[in-house]
Coordinates of C-alpha atoms in Angstrom, one line a residue:
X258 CA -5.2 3.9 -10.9
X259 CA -7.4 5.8 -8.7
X260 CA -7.2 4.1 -4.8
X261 CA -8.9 4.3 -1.5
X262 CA -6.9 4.0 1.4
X263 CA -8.3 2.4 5.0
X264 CA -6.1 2.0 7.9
X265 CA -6.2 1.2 11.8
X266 CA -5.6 4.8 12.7
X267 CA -8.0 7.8 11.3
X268 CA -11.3 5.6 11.5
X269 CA -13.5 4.2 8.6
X270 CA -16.1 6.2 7.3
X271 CA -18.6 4.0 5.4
X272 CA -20.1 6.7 3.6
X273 CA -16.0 7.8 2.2
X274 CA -16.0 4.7 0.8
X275 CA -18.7 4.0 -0.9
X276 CA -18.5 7.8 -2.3
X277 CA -15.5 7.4 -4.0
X278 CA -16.7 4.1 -5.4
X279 CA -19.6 5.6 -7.1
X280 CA -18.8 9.6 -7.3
X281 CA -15.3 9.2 -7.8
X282 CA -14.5 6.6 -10.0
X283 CA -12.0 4.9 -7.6
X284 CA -11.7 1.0 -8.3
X285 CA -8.6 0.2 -5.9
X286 CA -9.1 -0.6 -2.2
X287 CA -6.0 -1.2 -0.1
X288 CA -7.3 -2.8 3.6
X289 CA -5.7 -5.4 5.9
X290 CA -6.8 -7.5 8.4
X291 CA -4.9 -5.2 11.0
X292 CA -7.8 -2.4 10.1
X293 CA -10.3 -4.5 11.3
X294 CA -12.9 -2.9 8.8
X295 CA -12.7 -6.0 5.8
X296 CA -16.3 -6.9 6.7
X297 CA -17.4 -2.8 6.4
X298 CA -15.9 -3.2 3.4
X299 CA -17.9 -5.9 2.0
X300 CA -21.1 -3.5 3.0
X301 CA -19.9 -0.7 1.3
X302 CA -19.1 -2.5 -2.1
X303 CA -22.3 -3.8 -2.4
X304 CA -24.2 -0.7 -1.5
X305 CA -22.1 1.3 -4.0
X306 CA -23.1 -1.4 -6.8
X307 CA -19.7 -1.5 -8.6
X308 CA -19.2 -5.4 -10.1
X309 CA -16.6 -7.2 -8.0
X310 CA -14.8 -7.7 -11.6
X311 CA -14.2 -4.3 -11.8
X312 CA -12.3 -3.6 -8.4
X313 CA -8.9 -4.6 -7.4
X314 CA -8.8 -5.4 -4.0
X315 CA -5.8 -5.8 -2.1
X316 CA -5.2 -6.8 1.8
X317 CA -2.7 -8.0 4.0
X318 CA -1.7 -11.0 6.0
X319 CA -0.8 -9.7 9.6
X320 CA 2.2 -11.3 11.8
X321 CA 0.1 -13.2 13.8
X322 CA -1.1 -15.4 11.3
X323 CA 2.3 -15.9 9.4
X324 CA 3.3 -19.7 9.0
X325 CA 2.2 -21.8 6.5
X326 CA -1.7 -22.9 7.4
X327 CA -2.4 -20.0 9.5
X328 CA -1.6 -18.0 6.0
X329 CA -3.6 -20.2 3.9
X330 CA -6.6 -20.1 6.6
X331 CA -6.4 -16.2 7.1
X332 CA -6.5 -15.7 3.2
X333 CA -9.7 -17.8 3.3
X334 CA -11.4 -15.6 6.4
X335 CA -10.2 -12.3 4.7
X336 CA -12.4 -14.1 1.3
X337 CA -15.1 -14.4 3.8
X338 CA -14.9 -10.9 5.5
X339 CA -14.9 -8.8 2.5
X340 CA -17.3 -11.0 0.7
X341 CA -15.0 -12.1 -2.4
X342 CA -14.1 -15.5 -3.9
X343 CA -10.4 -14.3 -4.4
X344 CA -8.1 -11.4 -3.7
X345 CA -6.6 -8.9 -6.3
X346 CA -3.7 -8.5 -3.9
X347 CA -2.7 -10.2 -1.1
X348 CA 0.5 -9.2 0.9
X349 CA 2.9 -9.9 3.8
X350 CA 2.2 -7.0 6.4
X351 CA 5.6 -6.9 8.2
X352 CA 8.9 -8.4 7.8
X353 CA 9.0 -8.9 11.4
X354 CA 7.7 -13.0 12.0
X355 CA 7.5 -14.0 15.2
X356 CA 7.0 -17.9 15.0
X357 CA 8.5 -20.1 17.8
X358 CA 11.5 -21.8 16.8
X359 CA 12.1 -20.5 14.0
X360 CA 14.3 -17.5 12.4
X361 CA 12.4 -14.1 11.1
X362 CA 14.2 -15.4 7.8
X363 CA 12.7 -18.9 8.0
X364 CA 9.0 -18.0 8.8
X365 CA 8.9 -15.3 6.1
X366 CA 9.9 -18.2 3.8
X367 CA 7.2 -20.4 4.9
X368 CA 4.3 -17.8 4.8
X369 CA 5.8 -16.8 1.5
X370 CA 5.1 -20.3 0.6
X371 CA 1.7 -20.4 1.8
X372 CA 1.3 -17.1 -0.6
X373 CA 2.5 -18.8 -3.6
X374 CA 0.3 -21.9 -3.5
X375 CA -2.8 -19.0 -2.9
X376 CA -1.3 -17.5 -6.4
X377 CA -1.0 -20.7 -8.4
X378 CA -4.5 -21.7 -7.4
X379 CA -5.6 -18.1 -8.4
X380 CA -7.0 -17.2 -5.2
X381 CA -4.5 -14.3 -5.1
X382 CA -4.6 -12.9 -8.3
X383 CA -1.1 -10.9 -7.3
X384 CA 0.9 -11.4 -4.1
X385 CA 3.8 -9.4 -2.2
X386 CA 4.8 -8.0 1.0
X387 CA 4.5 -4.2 2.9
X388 CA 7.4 -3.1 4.4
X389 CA 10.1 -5.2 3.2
X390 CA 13.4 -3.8 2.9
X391 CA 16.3 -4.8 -0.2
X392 CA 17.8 -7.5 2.6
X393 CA 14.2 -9.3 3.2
X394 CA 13.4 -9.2 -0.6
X395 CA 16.6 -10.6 -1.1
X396 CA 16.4 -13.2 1.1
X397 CA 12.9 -14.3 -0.4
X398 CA 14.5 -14.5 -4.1
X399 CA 16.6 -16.9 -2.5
X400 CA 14.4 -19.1 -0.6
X401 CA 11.3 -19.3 -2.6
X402 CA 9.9 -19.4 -6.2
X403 CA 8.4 -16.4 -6.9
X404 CA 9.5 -12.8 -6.4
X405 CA 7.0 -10.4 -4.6
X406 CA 4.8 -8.9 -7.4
X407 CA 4.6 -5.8 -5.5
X408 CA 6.4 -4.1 -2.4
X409 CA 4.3 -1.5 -0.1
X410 CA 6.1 1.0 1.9
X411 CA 6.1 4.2 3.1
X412 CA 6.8 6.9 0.4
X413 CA 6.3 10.7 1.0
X414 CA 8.5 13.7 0.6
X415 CA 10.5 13.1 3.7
X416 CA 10.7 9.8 3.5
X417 CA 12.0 8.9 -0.4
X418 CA 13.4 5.5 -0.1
X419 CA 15.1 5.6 -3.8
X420 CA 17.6 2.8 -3.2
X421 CA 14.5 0.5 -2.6
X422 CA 12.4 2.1 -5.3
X423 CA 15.3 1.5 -7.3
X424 CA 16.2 -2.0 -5.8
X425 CA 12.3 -2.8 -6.6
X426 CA 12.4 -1.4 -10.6
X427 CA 15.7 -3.8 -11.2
X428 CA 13.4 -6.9 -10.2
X429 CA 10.3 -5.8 -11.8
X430 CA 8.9 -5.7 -8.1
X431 CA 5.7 -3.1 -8.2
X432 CA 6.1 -0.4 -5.9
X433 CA 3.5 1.0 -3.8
X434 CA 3.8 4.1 -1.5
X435 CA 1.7 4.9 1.8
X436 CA 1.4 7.8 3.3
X437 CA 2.1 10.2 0.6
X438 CA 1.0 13.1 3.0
X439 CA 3.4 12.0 5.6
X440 CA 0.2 12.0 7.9
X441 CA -0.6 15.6 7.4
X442 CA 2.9 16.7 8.2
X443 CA 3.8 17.6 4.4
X444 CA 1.1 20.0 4.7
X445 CA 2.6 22.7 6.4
X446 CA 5.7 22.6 4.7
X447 CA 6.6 25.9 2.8
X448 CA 7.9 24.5 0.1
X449 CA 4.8 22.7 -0.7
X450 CA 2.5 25.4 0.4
X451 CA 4.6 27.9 -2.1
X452 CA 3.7 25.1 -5.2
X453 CA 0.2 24.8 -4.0
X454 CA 0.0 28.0 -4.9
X455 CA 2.0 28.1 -8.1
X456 CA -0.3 25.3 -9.8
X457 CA -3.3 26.4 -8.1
X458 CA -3.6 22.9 -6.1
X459 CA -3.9 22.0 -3.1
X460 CA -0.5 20.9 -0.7
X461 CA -1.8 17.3 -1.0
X462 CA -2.6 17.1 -4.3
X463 CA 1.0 18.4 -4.9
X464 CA 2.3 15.4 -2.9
X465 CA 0.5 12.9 -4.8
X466 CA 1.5 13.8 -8.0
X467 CA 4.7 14.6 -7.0
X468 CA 4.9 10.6 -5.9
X469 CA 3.5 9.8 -9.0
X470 CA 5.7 11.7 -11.3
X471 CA 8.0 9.4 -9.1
X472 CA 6.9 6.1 -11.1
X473 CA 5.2 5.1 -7.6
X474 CA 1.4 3.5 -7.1
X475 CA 0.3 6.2 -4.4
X476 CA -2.3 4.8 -1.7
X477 CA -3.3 8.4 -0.2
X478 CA -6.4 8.0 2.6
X479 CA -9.2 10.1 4.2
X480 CA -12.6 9.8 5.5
X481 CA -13.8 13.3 3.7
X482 CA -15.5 12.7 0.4
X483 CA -14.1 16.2 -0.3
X484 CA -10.7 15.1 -0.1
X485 CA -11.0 12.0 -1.5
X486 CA -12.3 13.9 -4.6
X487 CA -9.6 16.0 -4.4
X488 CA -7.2 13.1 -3.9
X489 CA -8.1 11.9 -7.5
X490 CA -7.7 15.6 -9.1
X491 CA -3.9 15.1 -10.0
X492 CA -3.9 14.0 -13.1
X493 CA -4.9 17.2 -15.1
X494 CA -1.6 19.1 -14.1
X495 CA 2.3 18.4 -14.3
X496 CA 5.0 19.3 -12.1
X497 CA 8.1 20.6 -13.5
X498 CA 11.6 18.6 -13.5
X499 CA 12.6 21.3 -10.9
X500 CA 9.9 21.2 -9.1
X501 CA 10.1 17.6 -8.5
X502 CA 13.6 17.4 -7.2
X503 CA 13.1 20.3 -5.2
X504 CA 10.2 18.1 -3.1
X505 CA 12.9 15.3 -3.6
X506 CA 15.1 17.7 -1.6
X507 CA 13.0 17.4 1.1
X508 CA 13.8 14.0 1.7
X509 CA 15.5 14.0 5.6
X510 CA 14.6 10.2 6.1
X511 CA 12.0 10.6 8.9
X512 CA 9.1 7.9 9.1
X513 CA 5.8 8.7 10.5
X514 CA 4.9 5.0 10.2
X515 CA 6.1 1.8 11.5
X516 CA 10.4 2.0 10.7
X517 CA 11.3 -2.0 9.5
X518 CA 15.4 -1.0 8.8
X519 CA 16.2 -3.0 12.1
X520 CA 14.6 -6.2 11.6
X521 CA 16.7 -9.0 10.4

């Protein structure tokens, strides 16, 4: 699936978006409350002209508003932001939930809750969480209904969470990996530059299909139609059994996002 990326660091670019809408053939945009840009967004889909049936749209519930009406009433504002009558995806930002009184464990059950009503009434057309490690999705399985549909994390050559990817495969969990550049800093890495050069592709290009050939949804982001463009141009090459597990190699378990292995 081709996807476009916004985040809370790196800026929005209205014109990125809309670009790879109509030039690029992307039809999946990952946002979040947290990025602040839903309501850009809604701009940008409408100038591009691409039907609201052909896009899947996922965003993300932010800690603040975890609990069981604050979930259900930020779903409804995020509707109202982006300019939709329901949400492709809709997912649990953080394990981390800060709710007076109550355990991490309890208010991630209650918010989940608040998820799964949004499903059954198809506002949510899919729901899951970001971030959540094997202990927090276990602890869901246990306390609610329904298992995540999908899991977002970060996934990139140095950070190859393969007991979680696995962990997610076993429950028929989706999983989705940010960051697949590691924030530029797999860019400069010779062993990537040396394949770049060996399949004629760029080093980023060789990250993303590398985390593809992984069996992972890769979210990559950028603000440059160029790279955007370039971003979808993986799918016309293959790299080698080798190849991959030499960029799974690289794996030293560094995150250059938020790091949720502490939270209970």
């Amino acid at each position: 699936m081709h996807l476009v990326g916004t985040s809370h660091q790196g800026g929005y670019s209205h014109e990125a978006v809309v670009y790879a809408l109509q030039k690029c053939g992307i039809r999946h945009i990952d946002t979040a409350k947290r990025y602040g840009c839903e309501s850009h967004l809604k701009e940008a889909i409408r100038e591009s002209g691409v039907p609201r049936q052909d896009l899947w749209i996922t965003t993300k519930l932010w800690p603040s508003d975890y609990g069981y009406e604050k979930a259900l009433q930020a779903c409804r504002e995020s509707c109202e932001r982006l300019g939709v009558d329901y949400i492709d995806l809709y997912l649990m930002h953080w394990p981390d939930a800060q709710i007076p009184g109550k355990s991490s464990r309890e208010a991630r059950a209650e918010t989940w809750r608040a998820l799964e009503e949004l499903y059954d009434n198809g506002i949510c057309r899919a729901i899951g969480v970001s971030n959540f490690q094997i202990p927090h999705l276990e602890q869901l399985k246990e306390d609610c209904d329904i298992i995540p549909h999908v899991n977002q994390a970060e996934y990139h050559p140095f950070q190859r969470p393969q007991e979680l990817l696995d962990y997610c495969r076993k429950n028929n969990i989706v999983f989705e990996g940010y960051c697949p550049l590691a924030k530029g800093e797999a860019l400069t890495h010779p062993v990537l530059i040396q394949l770049a050069k060996k399949y004629n592709k760029t080093p980023a290009q060789i990250c993303i299909r590398w985390s593809i050939q992984n069996g992972v949804v890769t979210i990559p982001k950028s603000t440059k139609p160029k790279r955007i463009e370039q971003n979808c141009e993986v799918f016309s090459f293959t790299l080698t059994e080798e190849d991959v597990a030499m960029i799974n190699g690289m794996h030293d378990g560094r995150h250059v996002s938020w790091d949720p292995t502490n939270i209970l």
